[in-house]
Coordinates of N, CA and C and ligand atoms in Angstrom, one line a residue:
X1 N 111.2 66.2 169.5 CA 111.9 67.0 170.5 C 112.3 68.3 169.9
X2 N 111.8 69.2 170.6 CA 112.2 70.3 169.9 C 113.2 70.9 169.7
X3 N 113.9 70.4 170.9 CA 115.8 71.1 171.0 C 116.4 70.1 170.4
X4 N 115.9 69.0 169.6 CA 116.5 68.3 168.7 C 116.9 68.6 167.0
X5 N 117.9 69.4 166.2 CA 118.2 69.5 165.4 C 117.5 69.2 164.2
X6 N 117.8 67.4 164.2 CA 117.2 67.2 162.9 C 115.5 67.1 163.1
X7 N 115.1 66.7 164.4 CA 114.0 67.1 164.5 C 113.4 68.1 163.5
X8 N 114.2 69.1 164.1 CA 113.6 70.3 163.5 C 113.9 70.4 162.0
X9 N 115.0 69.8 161.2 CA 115.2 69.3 160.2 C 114.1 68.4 159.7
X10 N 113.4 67.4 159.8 CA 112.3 66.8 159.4 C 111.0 67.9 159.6
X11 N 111.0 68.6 160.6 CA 109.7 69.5 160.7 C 109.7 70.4 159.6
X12 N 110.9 70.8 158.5 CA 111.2 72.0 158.3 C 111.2 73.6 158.8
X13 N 111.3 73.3 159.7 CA 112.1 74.4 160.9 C 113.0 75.0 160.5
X14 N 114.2 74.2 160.7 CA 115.8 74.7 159.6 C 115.5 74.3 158.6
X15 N 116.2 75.0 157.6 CA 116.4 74.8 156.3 C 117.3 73.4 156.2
X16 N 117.3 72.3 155.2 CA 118.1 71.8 154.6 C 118.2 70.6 152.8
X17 N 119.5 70.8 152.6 CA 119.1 70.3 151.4 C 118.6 68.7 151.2
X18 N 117.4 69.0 151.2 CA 116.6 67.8 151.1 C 116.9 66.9 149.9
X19 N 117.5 65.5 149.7 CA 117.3 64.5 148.7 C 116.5 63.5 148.4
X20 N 116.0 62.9 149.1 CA 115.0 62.3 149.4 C 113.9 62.0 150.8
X21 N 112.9 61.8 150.8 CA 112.1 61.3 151.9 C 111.1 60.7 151.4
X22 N 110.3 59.6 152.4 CA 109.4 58.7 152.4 C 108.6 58.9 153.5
X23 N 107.7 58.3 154.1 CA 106.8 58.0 155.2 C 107.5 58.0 156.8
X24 N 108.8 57.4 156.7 CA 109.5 57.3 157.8 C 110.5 57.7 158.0
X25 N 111.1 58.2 156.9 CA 112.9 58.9 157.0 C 113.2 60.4 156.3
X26 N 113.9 60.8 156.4 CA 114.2 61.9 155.6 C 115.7 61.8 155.2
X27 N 116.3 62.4 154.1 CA 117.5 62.4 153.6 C 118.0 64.1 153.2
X28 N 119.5 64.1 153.6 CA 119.8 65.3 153.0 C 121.1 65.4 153.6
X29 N 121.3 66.4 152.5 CA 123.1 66.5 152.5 C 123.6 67.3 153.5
X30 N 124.8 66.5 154.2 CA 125.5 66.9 155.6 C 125.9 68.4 155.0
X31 N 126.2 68.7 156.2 CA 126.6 70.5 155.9 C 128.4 70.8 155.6
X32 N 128.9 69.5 156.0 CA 130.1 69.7 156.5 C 130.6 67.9 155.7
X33 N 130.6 67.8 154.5 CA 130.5 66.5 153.5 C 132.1 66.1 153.9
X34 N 132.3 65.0 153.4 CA 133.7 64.0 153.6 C 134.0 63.9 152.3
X35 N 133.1 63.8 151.2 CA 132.9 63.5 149.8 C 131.5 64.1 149.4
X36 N 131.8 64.8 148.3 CA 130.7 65.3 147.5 C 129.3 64.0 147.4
X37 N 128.0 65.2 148.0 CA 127.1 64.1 148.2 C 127.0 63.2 149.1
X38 N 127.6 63.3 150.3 CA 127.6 63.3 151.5 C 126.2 63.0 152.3
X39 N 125.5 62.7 152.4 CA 123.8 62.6 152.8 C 124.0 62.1 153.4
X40 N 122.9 62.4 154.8 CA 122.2 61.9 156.2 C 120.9 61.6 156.4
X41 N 120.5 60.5 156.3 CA 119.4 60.0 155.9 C 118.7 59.5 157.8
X42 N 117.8 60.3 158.4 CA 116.9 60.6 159.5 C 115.6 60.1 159.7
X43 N 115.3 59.1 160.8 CA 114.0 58.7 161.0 C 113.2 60.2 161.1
X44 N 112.1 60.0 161.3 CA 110.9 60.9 161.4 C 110.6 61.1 163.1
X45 N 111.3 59.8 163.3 CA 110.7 59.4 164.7 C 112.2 59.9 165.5
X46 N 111.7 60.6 166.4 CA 113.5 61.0 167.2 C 113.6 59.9 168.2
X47 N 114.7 58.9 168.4 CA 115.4 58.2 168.6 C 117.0 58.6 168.4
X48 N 117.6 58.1 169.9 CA 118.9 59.0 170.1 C 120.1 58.4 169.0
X49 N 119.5 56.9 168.8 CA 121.2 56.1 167.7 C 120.6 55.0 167.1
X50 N 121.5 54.2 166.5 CA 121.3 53.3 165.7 C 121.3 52.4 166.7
X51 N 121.4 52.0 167.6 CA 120.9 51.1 168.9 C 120.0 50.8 170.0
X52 N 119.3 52.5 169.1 CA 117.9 52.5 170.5 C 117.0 52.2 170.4
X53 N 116.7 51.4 169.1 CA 115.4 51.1 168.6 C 115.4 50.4 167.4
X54 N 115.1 49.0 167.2 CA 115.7 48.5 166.4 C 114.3 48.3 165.2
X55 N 113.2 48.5 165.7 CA 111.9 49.7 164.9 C 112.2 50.4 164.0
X56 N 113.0 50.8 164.6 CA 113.2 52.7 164.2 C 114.5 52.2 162.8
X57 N 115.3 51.4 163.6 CA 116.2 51.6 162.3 C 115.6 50.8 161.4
X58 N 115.2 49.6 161.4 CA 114.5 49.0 160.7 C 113.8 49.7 159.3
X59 N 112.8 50.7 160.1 CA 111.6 51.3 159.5 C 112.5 52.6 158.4
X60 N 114.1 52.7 158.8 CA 114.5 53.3 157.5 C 115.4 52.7 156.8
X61 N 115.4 51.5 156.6 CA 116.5 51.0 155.7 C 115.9 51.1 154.2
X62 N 114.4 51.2 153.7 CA 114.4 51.8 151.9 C 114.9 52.9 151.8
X63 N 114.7 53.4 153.2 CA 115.0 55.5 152.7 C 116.4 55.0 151.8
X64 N 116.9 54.5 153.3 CA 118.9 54.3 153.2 C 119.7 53.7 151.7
X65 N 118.7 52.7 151.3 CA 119.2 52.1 149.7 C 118.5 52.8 149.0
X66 N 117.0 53.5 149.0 CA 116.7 54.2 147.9 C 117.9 55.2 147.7
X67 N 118.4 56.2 148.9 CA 119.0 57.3 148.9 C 120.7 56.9 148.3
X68 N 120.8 55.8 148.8 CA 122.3 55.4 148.0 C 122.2 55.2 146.8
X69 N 121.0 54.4 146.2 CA 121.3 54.6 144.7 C 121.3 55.8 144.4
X70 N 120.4 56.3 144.5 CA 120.1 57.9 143.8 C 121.5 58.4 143.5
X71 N 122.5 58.4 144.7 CA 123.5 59.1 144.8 C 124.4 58.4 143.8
X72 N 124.4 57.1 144.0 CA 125.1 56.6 143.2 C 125.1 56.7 141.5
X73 N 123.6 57.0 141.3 CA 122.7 57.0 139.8 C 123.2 58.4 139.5
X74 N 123.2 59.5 140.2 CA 123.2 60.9 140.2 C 124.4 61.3 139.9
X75 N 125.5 61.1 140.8 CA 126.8 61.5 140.8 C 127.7 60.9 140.3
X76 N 127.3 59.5 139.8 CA 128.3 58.6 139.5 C 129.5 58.2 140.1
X77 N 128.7 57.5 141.8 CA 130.1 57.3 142.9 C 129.8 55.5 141.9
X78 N 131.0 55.4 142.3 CA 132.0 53.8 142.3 C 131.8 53.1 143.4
X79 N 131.4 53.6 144.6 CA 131.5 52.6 146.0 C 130.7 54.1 147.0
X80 N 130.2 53.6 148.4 CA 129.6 54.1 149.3 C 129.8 53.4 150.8
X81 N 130.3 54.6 151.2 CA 130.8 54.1 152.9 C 128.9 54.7 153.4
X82 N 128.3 53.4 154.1 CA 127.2 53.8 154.6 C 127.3 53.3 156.4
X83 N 127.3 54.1 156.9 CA 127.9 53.6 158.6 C 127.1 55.0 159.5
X84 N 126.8 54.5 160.9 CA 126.4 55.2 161.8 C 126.8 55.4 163.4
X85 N 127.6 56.6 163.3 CA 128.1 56.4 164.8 C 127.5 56.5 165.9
X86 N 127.8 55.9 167.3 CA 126.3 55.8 168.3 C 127.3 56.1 169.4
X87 N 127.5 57.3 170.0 CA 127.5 57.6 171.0 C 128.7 58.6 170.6
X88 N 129.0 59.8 171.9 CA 130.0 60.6 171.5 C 131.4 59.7 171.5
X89 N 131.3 59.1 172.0 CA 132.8 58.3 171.7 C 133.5 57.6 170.6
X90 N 132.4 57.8 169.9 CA 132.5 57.2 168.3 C 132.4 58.4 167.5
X91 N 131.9 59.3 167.8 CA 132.4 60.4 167.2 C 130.8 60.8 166.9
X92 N 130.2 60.9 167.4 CA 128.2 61.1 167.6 C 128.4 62.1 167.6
X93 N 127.6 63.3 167.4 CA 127.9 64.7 167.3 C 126.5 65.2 167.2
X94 N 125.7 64.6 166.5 CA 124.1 64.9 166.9 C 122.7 63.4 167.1
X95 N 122.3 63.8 168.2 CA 121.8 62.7 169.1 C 120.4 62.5 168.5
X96 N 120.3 62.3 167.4 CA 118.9 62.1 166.6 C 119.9 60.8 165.2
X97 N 119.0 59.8 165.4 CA 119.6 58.7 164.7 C 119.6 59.0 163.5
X98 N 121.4 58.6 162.7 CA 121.3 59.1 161.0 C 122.1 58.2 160.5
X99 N 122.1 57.7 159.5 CA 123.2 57.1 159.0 C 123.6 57.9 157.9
X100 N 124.9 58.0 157.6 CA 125.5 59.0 156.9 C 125.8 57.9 155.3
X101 N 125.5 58.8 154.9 CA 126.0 57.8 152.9 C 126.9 58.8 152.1
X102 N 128.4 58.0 152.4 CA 129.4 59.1 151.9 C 129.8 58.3 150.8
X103 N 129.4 58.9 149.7 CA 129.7 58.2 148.2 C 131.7 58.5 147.8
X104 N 131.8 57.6 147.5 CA 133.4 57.5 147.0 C 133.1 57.2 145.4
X105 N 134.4 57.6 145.3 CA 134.6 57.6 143.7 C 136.4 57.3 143.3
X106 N 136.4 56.7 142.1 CA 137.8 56.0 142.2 C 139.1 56.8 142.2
X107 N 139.7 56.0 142.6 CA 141.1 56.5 142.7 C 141.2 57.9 144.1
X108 N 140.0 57.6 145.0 CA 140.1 58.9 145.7 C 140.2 58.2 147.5
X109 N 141.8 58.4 148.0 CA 141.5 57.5 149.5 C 140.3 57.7 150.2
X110 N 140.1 59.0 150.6 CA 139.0 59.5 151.5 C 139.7 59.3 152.6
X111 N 138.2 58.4 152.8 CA 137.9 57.9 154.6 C 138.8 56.6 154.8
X112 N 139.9 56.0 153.9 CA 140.4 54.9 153.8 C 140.8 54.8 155.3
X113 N 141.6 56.0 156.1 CA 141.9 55.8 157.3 C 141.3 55.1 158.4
X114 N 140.2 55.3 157.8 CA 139.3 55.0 159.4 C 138.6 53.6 159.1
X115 N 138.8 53.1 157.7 CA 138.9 51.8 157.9 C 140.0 50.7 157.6
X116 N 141.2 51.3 157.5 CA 142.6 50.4 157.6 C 142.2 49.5 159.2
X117 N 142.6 48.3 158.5 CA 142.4 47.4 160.0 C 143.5 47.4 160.9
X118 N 142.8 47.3 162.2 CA 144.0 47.6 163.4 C 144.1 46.1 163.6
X119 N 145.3 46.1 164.4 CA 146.2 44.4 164.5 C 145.2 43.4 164.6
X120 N 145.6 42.6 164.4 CA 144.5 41.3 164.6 C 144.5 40.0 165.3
X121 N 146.2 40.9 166.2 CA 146.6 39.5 166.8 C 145.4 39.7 168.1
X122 N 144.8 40.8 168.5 CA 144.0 40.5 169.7 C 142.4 40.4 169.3
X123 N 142.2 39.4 168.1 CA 141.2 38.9 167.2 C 140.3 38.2 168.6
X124 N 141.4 37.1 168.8 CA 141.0 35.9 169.9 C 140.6 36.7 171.0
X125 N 140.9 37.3 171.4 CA 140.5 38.4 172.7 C 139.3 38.3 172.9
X126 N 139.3 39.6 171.3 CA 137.8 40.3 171.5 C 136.5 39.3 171.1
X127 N 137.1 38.4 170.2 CA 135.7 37.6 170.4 C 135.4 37.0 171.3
X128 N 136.7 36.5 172.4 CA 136.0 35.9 173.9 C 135.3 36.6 174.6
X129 N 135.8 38.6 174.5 CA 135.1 38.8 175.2 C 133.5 39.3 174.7
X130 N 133.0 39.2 173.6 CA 132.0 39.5 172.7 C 131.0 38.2 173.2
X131 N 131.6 37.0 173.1 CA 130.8 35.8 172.9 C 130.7 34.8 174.6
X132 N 131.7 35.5 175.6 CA 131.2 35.3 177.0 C 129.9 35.2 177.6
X133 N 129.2 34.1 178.4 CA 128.4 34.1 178.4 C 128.2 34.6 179.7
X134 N 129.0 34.4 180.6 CA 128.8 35.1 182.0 C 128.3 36.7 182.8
Ligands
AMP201 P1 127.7 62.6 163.7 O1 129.1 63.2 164.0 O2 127.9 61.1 163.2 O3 126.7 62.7 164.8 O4 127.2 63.3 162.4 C1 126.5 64.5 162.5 C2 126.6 65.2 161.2 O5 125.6 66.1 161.1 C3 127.9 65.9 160.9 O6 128.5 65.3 159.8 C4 127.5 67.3 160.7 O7 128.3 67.9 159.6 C5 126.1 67.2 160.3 N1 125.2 68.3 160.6 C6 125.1 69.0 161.7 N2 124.1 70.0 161.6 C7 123.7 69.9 160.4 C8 122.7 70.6 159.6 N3 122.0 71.6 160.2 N4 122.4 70.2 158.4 C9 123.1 69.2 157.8 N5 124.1 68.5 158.4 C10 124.3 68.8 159.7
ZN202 ZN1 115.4 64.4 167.0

């Protein structure tokens, strides 16, 4: 897609800092990091999220653990939030499937907020309504 960003990011169109790539993904560091080393690791193939094609994600999960070690081997992170958000309401911001590998390192909260657990008394809820078969 041509009006697709990272599209044009795998084509080398735009510039970016490239860290790794293989046959099917490309890797490189976000522009706008949460933690040093920050990488967004991109099919080749444009698909809009991590739910549209389970091909697609599939076909990059070496990129996604080769690229976390590296990071990990490189910079000497302690832990790695590796997660992908799917749709604007999760906070999607560009519609070409990526999963982001934000390396943490100790003693530093980060991103702790956004995964502090919310209550859990409506645990029972959500799995009835997850596991409904109607
Ligand atoms: P998301 O909000 O999950 O869709 O993530 C999109 C990410 O892409 C954000 O973290 C942006 O900082 C990042 N981003 C947008 N444009 C570029 C670019 N040209 N090069 C590198 N990262 C980018
Ligand atoms: Zn694309």
């Amino acid at each position: 897609m041509s009006d697709c960003i990272f599209c044009r990011i795998v084509a080398g169109e735009i510039p970016s800092k490239r860290v790794y790539a293989d046959d099917a993904a490309v890797a490189f560091l976000d522009l706008a990091p949460f933690k040093a080393g920050h990488t967004l690791v991109v099919p080749r193939t444009h698909v809009s999220d991590a739910l549209a094609d389970a091909g697609v994600l599939a076909s990059i999960a070496p990129a996604v653990v080769a690229t976390g070690r590296l990071l990990t081997e490189k910079l000497g992170a302690s832990g790695m939030n590796v997660l992908s958000n799917v749709g604007a309401d999760a906070g999607q911001s560009v519609f070409h499937l990526h999963v982001h590998l934000v390396p943490r390192y100790a003693d530093d909260p980060g991103m702790g907020a956004l995964l502090t657990p919310a209550a859990s008394d409506d645990l029972d809820a959500v799995h009835a309504r997850i596991t409904a078969t109607a």
